[in-house]
Amino acid sequence: MTLAELERQVSACVRCPLSAGRTQAVFGVGNPDAGLMFIGEAPGRDEDRQGEPFVGRSGKLLDKLIAEELGIDRGGCYIANVLKCRPPGNRDPQPAEIETCRPYLETQIDLIQPRVIVTLGNFATRLLLDTSEGIRKLRGQVYPYRDGVVVVPTYHPSAALRSGGEVVAEMRADLIRAKQALAVAA
Ligand code: URA
């Protein structure tokens, strides 16, 4: 299985009802050889239209924080979501949708083989760390995932857009944590 083959499967996927409402599946963007991977929640309206993760307002903030704290752009990392199709009205992903879509994300991670994964918000963090704990408690630390890969949880950028300064500062601190974890893993 190659990443291109997986992307073809995802773009034709009809495993859950979200497929009926999508303009297109949103697979991922960036450098598949990068050591750093970001995982968000699900495509929103802009992502569904453009076929790329994090192209709306929260994506602009994410790009800015990645550039300022890590000195890279989308070409220096890989960005994907837990769900590949947009939930109607941007509602939360449902547990059944997450379970159905999960093998795609897991295969994507296996193929990209990042060394550090930054999970953005509750859904990605809970899925990868297999916990029901909230992001406020979980962020601020580095966790083992598997095969030497580590997870650095942080807030979803839309939470930073809602809540402002303190959350942005904590996201910055988490990105510095990710940078340090990458340097250790190099
Ligand atoms: N929010 C996400 O979690 N992912 C996107 O791609 C866009 C907004």
CSV table of C-alpha atoms and ligand atoms in Angstrom, one decimal:
chain,number,residue,atom,x,y,z
A,1,MET,CA,0.0,0.0,0.0
A,2,THR,CA,1.3,3.4,-0.9
A,3,LEU,CA,0.0,6.8,0.3
A,4,ALA,CA,-1.4,7.5,-3.2
A,5,GLU,CA,-3.3,4.2,-3.1
A,6,LEU,CA,-4.6,5.0,0.3
A,7,GLU,CA,-5.7,8.4,-0.9
A,8,ARG,CA,-7.6,6.8,-3.8
A,9,GLN,CA,-9.4,4.5,-1.4
A,10,VAL,CA,-10.3,7.4,0.8
A,11,SER,CA,-11.6,9.5,-2.0
A,12,ALA,CA,-14.0,6.7,-3.1
A,13,CYS,CA,-15.0,5.7,0.5
A,14,VAL,CA,-18.6,5.1,1.3
A,15,ARG,CA,-18.2,3.4,4.6
A,16,CYS,CA,-20.2,6.0,6.5
A,17,PRO,CA,-23.0,8.4,5.8
A,18,LEU,CA,-20.7,11.4,5.8
A,19,SER,CA,-19.6,10.4,2.3
A,20,ALA,CA,-23.0,11.3,0.9
A,21,GLY,CA,-22.7,14.9,2.1
A,22,ARG,CA,-19.1,15.7,1.0
A,23,THR,CA,-17.9,17.7,-2.0
A,24,GLN,CA,-14.7,15.6,-1.7
A,25,ALA,CA,-12.8,13.7,0.9
A,26,VAL,CA,-9.9,15.6,2.5
A,27,PHE,CA,-6.9,13.2,2.8
A,28,GLY,CA,-3.9,15.3,3.9
A,29,VAL,CA,-1.3,17.7,2.7
A,30,GLY,CA,2.4,18.3,3.1
A,31,ASN,CA,5.6,16.3,2.9
A,32,PRO,CA,5.0,12.6,3.5
A,33,ASP,CA,8.7,12.2,4.4
A,34,ALA,CA,8.5,14.8,7.2
A,35,GLY,CA,9.2,13.8,10.8
A,36,LEU,CA,6.4,16.0,12.1
A,37,MET,CA,2.7,15.3,11.6
A,38,PHE,CA,-0.3,17.3,12.7
A,39,ILE,CA,-3.7,15.7,13.2
A,40,GLY,CA,-6.9,17.8,13.4
A,41,GLU,CA,-10.5,16.9,13.8
A,42,ALA,CA,-12.4,16.9,10.5
A,43,PRO,CA,-12.8,19.1,7.4
A,44,GLY,CA,-14.9,22.2,7.6
A,45,ARG,CA,-16.7,23.9,4.8
A,46,ASP,CA,-13.6,25.5,3.3
A,47,GLU,CA,-11.7,22.2,3.5
A,48,ASP,CA,-14.5,20.2,1.9
A,49,ARG,CA,-14.6,22.7,-1.0
A,50,GLN,CA,-10.8,22.9,-1.5
A,51,GLY,CA,-9.9,19.3,-0.6
A,52,GLU,CA,-7.1,20.4,1.7
A,53,PRO,CA,-7.0,20.3,5.5
A,54,PHE,CA,-6.9,23.6,7.5
A,55,VAL,CA,-7.4,26.1,4.8
A,56,GLY,CA,-9.9,28.2,6.7
A,57,ARG,CA,-9.5,30.6,9.6
A,58,SER,CA,-8.1,28.0,12.1
A,59,GLY,CA,-5.7,26.8,9.4
A,60,LYS,CA,-4.4,30.4,8.9
A,61,LEU,CA,-3.6,30.5,12.6
A,62,LEU,CA,-2.1,27.0,12.5
A,63,ASP,CA,0.2,28.0,9.6
A,64,LYS,CA,1.3,31.2,11.5
A,65,LEU,CA,2.1,29.3,14.7
A,66,ILE,CA,4.0,26.6,12.8
A,67,ALA,CA,6.0,29.2,10.9
A,68,GLU,CA,6.8,31.3,14.0
A,69,GLU,CA,7.6,28.5,16.4
A,70,LEU,CA,9.0,25.8,14.1
A,71,GLY,CA,10.3,27.9,11.2
A,72,ILE,CA,8.6,25.7,8.6
A,73,ASP,CA,5.6,25.7,6.3
A,74,ARG,CA,3.2,23.0,5.1
A,75,GLY,CA,6.0,21.6,3.0
A,76,GLY,CA,8.0,20.9,6.1
A,77,CYS,CA,5.4,18.7,7.8
A,78,TYR,CA,2.3,16.7,7.1
A,79,ILE,CA,-1.2,17.6,8.1
A,80,ALA,CA,-4.3,15.3,8.2
A,81,ASN,CA,-7.5,14.9,10.2
A,82,VAL,CA,-9.2,12.2,12.2
A,83,LEU,CA,-12.2,12.3,9.8
A,84,LYS,CA,-11.7,12.6,6.1
A,85,CYS,CA,-15.2,13.9,5.3
A,86,ARG,CA,-17.0,17.0,6.6
A,87,PRO,CA,-19.6,16.5,9.3
A,88,PRO,CA,-22.8,18.4,8.5
A,89,GLY,CA,-22.8,21.9,9.9
A,90,ASN,CA,-19.4,21.3,11.4
A,91,ARG,CA,-20.8,19.3,14.2
A,92,ASP,CA,-18.6,17.1,16.4
A,93,PRO,CA,-17.5,13.8,14.9
A,94,GLN,CA,-19.6,10.9,16.2
A,95,PRO,CA,-17.9,7.9,17.8
A,96,ALA,CA,-19.1,5.5,15.0
A,97,GLU,CA,-17.6,7.9,12.4
A,98,ILE,CA,-14.3,8.0,14.2
A,99,GLU,CA,-14.2,4.2,14.4
A,100,THR,CA,-15.1,3.8,10.8
A,101,CYS,CA,-12.5,6.3,9.6
A,102,ARG,CA,-9.8,5.3,12.1
A,103,PRO,CA,-8.0,2.7,9.9
A,104,TYR,CA,-7.4,5.3,7.2
A,105,LEU,CA,-5.6,7.5,9.7
A,106,GLU,CA,-3.7,4.6,11.2
A,107,THR,CA,-2.5,3.5,7.8
A,108,GLN,CA,-1.6,7.0,6.9
A,109,ILE,CA,0.5,7.3,10.1
A,110,ASP,CA,2.2,3.9,9.3
A,111,LEU,CA,3.1,5.1,5.8
A,112,ILE,CA,4.3,8.5,6.8
A,113,GLN,CA,6.2,7.2,9.8
A,114,PRO,CA,6.5,10.6,11.6
A,115,ARG,CA,8.7,10.8,14.7
A,116,VAL,CA,6.5,13.4,16.4
A,117,ILE,CA,2.7,13.8,16.1
A,118,VAL,CA,1.0,17.0,17.3
A,119,THR,CA,-2.7,16.2,18.0
A,120,LEU,CA,-4.9,19.3,17.7
A,121,GLY,CA,-7.8,19.2,20.2
A,122,ASN,CA,-9.8,16.6,22.0
A,123,PHE,CA,-10.8,14.3,19.2
A,124,ALA,CA,-7.3,13.6,17.7
A,125,THR,CA,-5.7,13.5,21.2
A,126,ARG,CA,-8.2,11.1,22.7
A,127,LEU,CA,-8.0,8.8,19.7
A,128,LEU,CA,-4.2,8.5,19.6
A,129,LEU,CA,-3.8,8.3,23.4
A,130,ASP,CA,-6.8,6.1,23.9
A,131,THR,CA,-8.2,8.2,26.7
A,132,SER,CA,-11.3,10.1,27.5
A,133,GLU,CA,-9.4,12.8,29.4
A,134,GLY,CA,-9.7,16.4,28.1
A,135,ILE,CA,-7.1,18.4,26.2
A,136,ARG,CA,-6.7,20.9,29.0
A,137,LYS,CA,-5.4,18.2,31.2
A,138,LEU,CA,-3.4,16.3,28.6
A,139,ARG,CA,-1.5,19.1,26.9
A,140,GLY,CA,1.8,20.3,28.2
A,141,GLN,CA,3.5,16.8,28.1
A,142,VAL,CA,5.0,14.4,25.6
A,143,TYR,CA,3.4,10.9,25.4
A,144,PRO,CA,4.7,7.7,23.8
A,145,TYR,CA,2.5,6.5,20.9
A,146,ARG,CA,4.1,3.5,19.3
A,147,ASP,CA,7.4,2.3,17.8
A,148,GLY,CA,9.3,5.3,19.3
A,149,VAL,CA,6.8,7.8,17.9
A,150,VAL,CA,5.7,10.5,20.4
A,151,VAL,CA,2.5,12.5,20.7
A,152,VAL,CA,2.4,16.1,21.7
A,153,PRO,CA,-1.2,17.2,22.4
A,154,THR,CA,-2.2,20.8,22.0
A,155,TYR,CA,-5.4,22.8,21.6
A,156,HIS,CA,-7.3,22.9,18.4
A,157,PRO,CA,-6.6,26.3,16.7
A,158,SER,CA,-10.3,27.0,16.7
A,159,ALA,CA,-10.2,27.0,20.5
A,160,ALA,CA,-7.4,29.5,20.3
A,161,LEU,CA,-9.5,31.7,18.0
A,162,ARG,CA,-12.4,31.5,20.5
A,163,SER,CA,-10.4,31.9,23.7
A,164,GLY,CA,-7.5,34.1,22.6
A,165,GLY,CA,-4.1,34.9,24.2
A,166,GLU,CA,-3.5,32.4,26.9
A,167,VAL,CA,-4.5,29.4,24.7
A,168,VAL,CA,-2.3,30.7,21.9
A,169,ALA,CA,0.6,31.0,24.3
A,170,GLU,CA,0.0,27.4,25.5
A,171,MET,CA,-0.1,26.3,21.8
A,172,ARG,CA,3.2,28.0,21.2
A,173,ALA,CA,4.7,26.2,24.2
A,174,ASP,CA,3.4,22.9,22.9
A,175,LEU,CA,5.0,23.5,19.5
A,176,ILE,CA,8.3,24.3,21.1
A,177,ARG,CA,7.8,20.9,22.9
A,178,ALA,CA,7.3,19.2,19.6
A,179,LYS,CA,10.4,20.9,18.2
A,180,GLN,CA,12.5,19.6,21.1
A,181,ALA,CA,11.0,16.1,20.7
A,182,LEU,CA,12.0,16.2,17.0
A,183,ALA,CA,15.5,17.2,17.8
A,184,VAL,CA,15.8,14.4,20.4
A,185,ALA,CA,14.4,11.9,17.9
A,186,ALA,CA,16.7,13.0,15.0
B,1,URA,N1,-10.6,21.9,11.6
B,1,URA,C1,-10.0,20.7,11.6
B,1,URA,O1,-9.9,20.0,12.6
B,1,URA,N2,-9.5,20.3,10.4
B,1,URA,C2,-9.5,21.0,9.3
B,1,URA,O2,-9.0,20.5,8.3
B,1,URA,C3,-10.1,22.2,9.4
B,1,URA,C4,-10.6,22.7,10.5
